[in-house]
Amino acid sequence: MGNMYKETISRRKLPSIVKLFTILVVALFLAEVIKDTTINGQDIGRIAIVFCVTLVVGTLVFEIFRCRVKYTYSIIADQFIIHRIKGSEDKVVENIKLRNIQYIGRNDMPKLNESIKSSKKYVCSILNLNPYYCIYKDGDKLKRFYFEPSTRLIERIKINREKRLAS
């Protein structure tokens, strides 16, 4: 029996609330500035208010759906598995053998002779400026995804991968 490790990441609520509050303040400011504006006899103020309300409501709905998404990263035996959890729905989005991982890290991506065929993101933060990325072989293609693991998970992946490659 191999090693097991599991961690779950979810979107933090405070950045979403700050983002919504900022958009609401800007929308209210724009609505107040433009409310009595007319151009060529057309009342642009009402259109601007409708646009601002639509923007705020749309952003609110979008953020509510994004806050419901979580990712679970698991290492089970020689598999690295990523689950996407949205509400009560649980879906496996990646299932990779550790020996197929070509590179995992933040910087210094190695020069590869082959081109990367697909790139996906499994992150929850709004501004993740420096996520980890993983390049792996899927058959004869190279694929890449971005994710937000802990340093403990990265260490376990590297240790388990080295064990598998050595044996």
CSV table of C-alpha atoms in Angstrom, one decimal:
chain,number,residue,atom,x,y,z
A,1,MET,CA,0.0,0.0,0.0
A,2,GLY,CA,1.4,3.4,-1.0
A,3,ASN,CA,1.2,6.7,0.7
A,4,MET,CA,-2.0,8.8,1.1
A,5,TYR,CA,-2.4,12.5,1.4
A,6,LYS,CA,-5.3,14.8,0.9
A,7,GLU,CA,-5.9,18.6,1.1
A,8,THR,CA,-8.8,20.8,0.1
A,9,ILE,CA,-8.6,24.5,-1.0
A,10,SER,CA,-11.5,26.8,-1.2
A,11,ARG,CA,-12.0,30.4,-2.2
A,12,ARG,CA,-11.6,32.9,0.6
A,13,LYS,CA,-14.7,35.0,1.1
A,14,LEU,CA,-13.0,38.3,2.2
A,15,PRO,CA,-11.4,39.1,-1.3
A,16,SER,CA,-14.8,38.5,-2.9
A,17,ILE,CA,-16.6,40.8,-0.5
A,18,VAL,CA,-14.0,43.5,-1.0
A,19,LYS,CA,-14.3,43.1,-4.8
A,20,LEU,CA,-18.1,43.3,-4.6
A,21,PHE,CA,-17.9,46.3,-2.3
A,22,THR,CA,-15.5,48.2,-4.6
A,23,ILE,CA,-17.7,47.5,-7.7
A,24,LEU,CA,-20.8,48.6,-5.8
A,25,VAL,CA,-19.1,51.9,-4.7
A,26,VAL,CA,-17.8,52.6,-8.2
A,27,ALA,CA,-21.3,51.8,-9.7
A,28,LEU,CA,-23.1,54.1,-7.2
A,29,PHE,CA,-20.6,56.9,-7.9
A,30,LEU,CA,-21.0,56.5,-11.7
A,31,ALA,CA,-24.8,56.4,-11.4
A,32,GLU,CA,-24.8,59.6,-9.3
A,33,VAL,CA,-22.5,61.4,-11.7
A,34,ILE,CA,-24.4,60.4,-14.8
A,35,LYS,CA,-28.0,60.4,-13.5
A,36,ASP,CA,-29.0,63.8,-14.9
A,37,THR,CA,-26.9,63.7,-18.1
A,38,THR,CA,-28.6,64.1,-21.5
A,39,ILE,CA,-27.0,63.9,-24.9
A,40,ASN,CA,-29.0,65.1,-27.9
A,41,GLY,CA,-32.2,65.0,-25.9
A,42,GLN,CA,-31.6,61.3,-24.8
A,43,ASP,CA,-31.7,60.6,-21.1
A,44,ILE,CA,-28.4,58.7,-20.6
A,45,GLY,CA,-28.7,58.7,-16.8
A,46,ARG,CA,-31.4,56.0,-16.7
A,47,ILE,CA,-29.5,53.8,-19.1
A,48,ALA,CA,-26.4,54.3,-16.9
A,49,ILE,CA,-28.2,53.3,-13.8
A,50,VAL,CA,-29.7,50.2,-15.4
A,51,PHE,CA,-26.2,49.3,-16.6
A,52,CYS,CA,-24.7,49.8,-13.1
A,53,VAL,CA,-27.4,47.7,-11.4
A,54,THR,CA,-26.9,45.0,-14.0
A,55,LEU,CA,-23.1,45.1,-13.5
A,56,VAL,CA,-23.5,44.8,-9.7
A,57,VAL,CA,-26.1,42.0,-9.8
A,58,GLY,CA,-24.1,40.1,-12.5
A,59,THR,CA,-20.9,40.3,-10.4
A,60,LEU,CA,-22.7,39.2,-7.3
A,61,VAL,CA,-24.1,36.1,-9.0
A,62,PHE,CA,-20.7,35.3,-10.6
A,63,GLU,CA,-18.9,35.6,-7.2
A,64,ILE,CA,-21.5,33.4,-5.4
A,65,PHE,CA,-21.0,30.7,-7.9
A,66,ARG,CA,-17.2,31.0,-7.7
A,67,CYS,CA,-17.2,30.8,-3.9
A,68,ARG,CA,-19.0,27.5,-4.1
A,69,VAL,CA,-16.1,25.8,-5.9
A,70,LYS,CA,-13.4,23.9,-4.0
A,71,TYR,CA,-10.6,21.7,-5.1
A,72,THR,CA,-9.3,18.6,-3.4
A,73,TYR,CA,-5.7,17.4,-4.2
A,74,SER,CA,-5.0,13.8,-3.3
A,75,ILE,CA,-2.1,11.4,-3.5
A,76,ILE,CA,-3.2,7.8,-3.4
A,77,ALA,CA,-0.5,5.2,-4.0
A,78,ASP,CA,1.1,6.3,-7.3
A,79,GLN,CA,-1.8,8.6,-8.5
A,80,PHE,CA,-2.2,12.4,-8.1
A,81,ILE,CA,-5.9,13.1,-8.3
A,82,ILE,CA,-7.7,16.5,-8.4
A,83,HIS,CA,-11.4,16.7,-7.6
A,84,ARG,CA,-13.5,19.7,-8.3
A,85,ILE,CA,-16.3,20.2,-5.8
A,86,LYS,CA,-19.1,22.5,-6.7
A,87,GLY,CA,-21.9,22.4,-4.1
A,88,SER,CA,-22.7,18.7,-3.7
A,89,GLU,CA,-21.2,17.7,-7.1
A,90,ASP,CA,-17.8,16.1,-6.9
A,91,LYS,CA,-16.0,15.5,-10.2
A,92,VAL,CA,-12.5,14.1,-10.9
A,93,VAL,CA,-10.8,16.6,-13.2
A,94,GLU,CA,-7.3,15.2,-13.3
A,95,ASN,CA,-6.0,11.7,-12.5
A,96,ILE,CA,-2.2,11.4,-13.2
A,97,LYS,CA,0.3,8.8,-12.4
A,98,LEU,CA,3.2,10.3,-10.5
A,99,ARG,CA,5.8,8.8,-12.9
A,100,ASN,CA,4.2,10.8,-15.8
A,101,ILE,CA,4.8,14.1,-14.1
A,102,GLN,CA,7.6,15.9,-16.0
A,103,TYR,CA,7.8,19.0,-13.9
A,104,ILE,CA,6.1,20.6,-10.9
A,105,GLY,CA,7.0,24.0,-9.5
A,106,ARG,CA,6.5,27.7,-9.7
A,107,ASN,CA,9.4,29.1,-11.8
A,108,ASP,CA,12.2,28.0,-14.1
A,109,MET,CA,10.0,25.9,-16.4
A,110,PRO,CA,12.3,23.5,-18.2
A,111,LYS,CA,12.8,23.7,-22.0
A,112,LEU,CA,10.8,20.8,-23.5
A,113,ASN,CA,11.2,19.6,-27.0
A,114,GLU,CA,7.5,19.0,-27.3
A,115,SER,CA,4.7,21.6,-27.2
A,116,ILE,CA,2.2,21.6,-24.5
A,117,LYS,CA,-1.3,20.7,-25.8
A,118,SER,CA,-3.6,22.0,-23.1
A,119,SER,CA,-3.5,24.2,-20.1
A,120,LYS,CA,-6.1,24.3,-17.3
A,121,LYS,CA,-6.5,26.1,-14.0
A,122,TYR,CA,-7.5,24.6,-10.7
A,123,VAL,CA,-7.2,27.6,-8.4
A,124,CYS,CA,-9.6,29.4,-6.1
A,125,SER,CA,-7.9,32.7,-5.4
A,126,ILE,CA,-8.8,35.9,-7.3
A,127,LEU,CA,-5.2,37.1,-7.7
A,128,ASN,CA,-2.9,34.1,-7.6
A,129,LEU,CA,0.1,35.8,-9.3
A,130,ASN,CA,2.5,32.9,-8.8
A,131,PRO,CA,0.7,29.5,-8.8
A,132,TYR,CA,2.4,26.2,-9.0
A,133,TYR,CA,2.1,24.4,-12.3
A,134,CYS,CA,2.4,20.8,-13.3
A,135,ILE,CA,3.6,19.4,-16.7
A,136,TYR,CA,2.8,15.8,-17.3
A,137,LYS,CA,2.6,13.3,-20.1
A,138,ASP,CA,-0.8,12.0,-21.2
A,139,GLY,CA,0.0,9.3,-23.7
A,140,ASP,CA,2.2,11.0,-26.3
A,141,LYS,CA,1.1,14.6,-25.4
A,142,LEU,CA,2.3,17.0,-22.8
A,143,LYS,CA,-0.3,18.8,-20.7
A,144,ARG,CA,-0.1,21.5,-18.1
A,145,PHE,CA,-2.3,22.8,-15.3
A,146,TYR,CA,-2.1,25.5,-12.6
A,147,PHE,CA,-3.0,24.8,-9.0
A,148,GLU,CA,-2.5,26.0,-5.4
A,149,PRO,CA,-1.0,23.2,-3.3
A,150,SER,CA,0.7,23.5,0.0
A,151,THR,CA,4.4,23.0,0.2
A,152,ARG,CA,3.7,19.8,2.1
A,153,LEU,CA,1.8,18.4,-0.9
A,154,ILE,CA,4.6,19.4,-3.3
A,155,GLU,CA,7.2,17.7,-1.1
A,156,ARG,CA,5.1,14.5,-1.0
A,157,ILE,CA,4.6,14.5,-4.8
A,158,LYS,CA,8.3,14.9,-5.4
A,159,ILE,CA,9.3,12.3,-2.8
A,160,ASN,CA,6.7,9.7,-4.1
A,161,ARG,CA,7.7,10.5,-7.7
A,162,GLU,CA,11.4,9.9,-7.0
A,163,LYS,CA,10.6,6.6,-5.2
A,164,ARG,CA,8.5,5.4,-8.2
A,165,LEU,CA,11.2,6.4,-10.7
A,166,ALA,CA,13.9,4.7,-8.7
A,167,SER,CA,12.1,1.4,-8.4
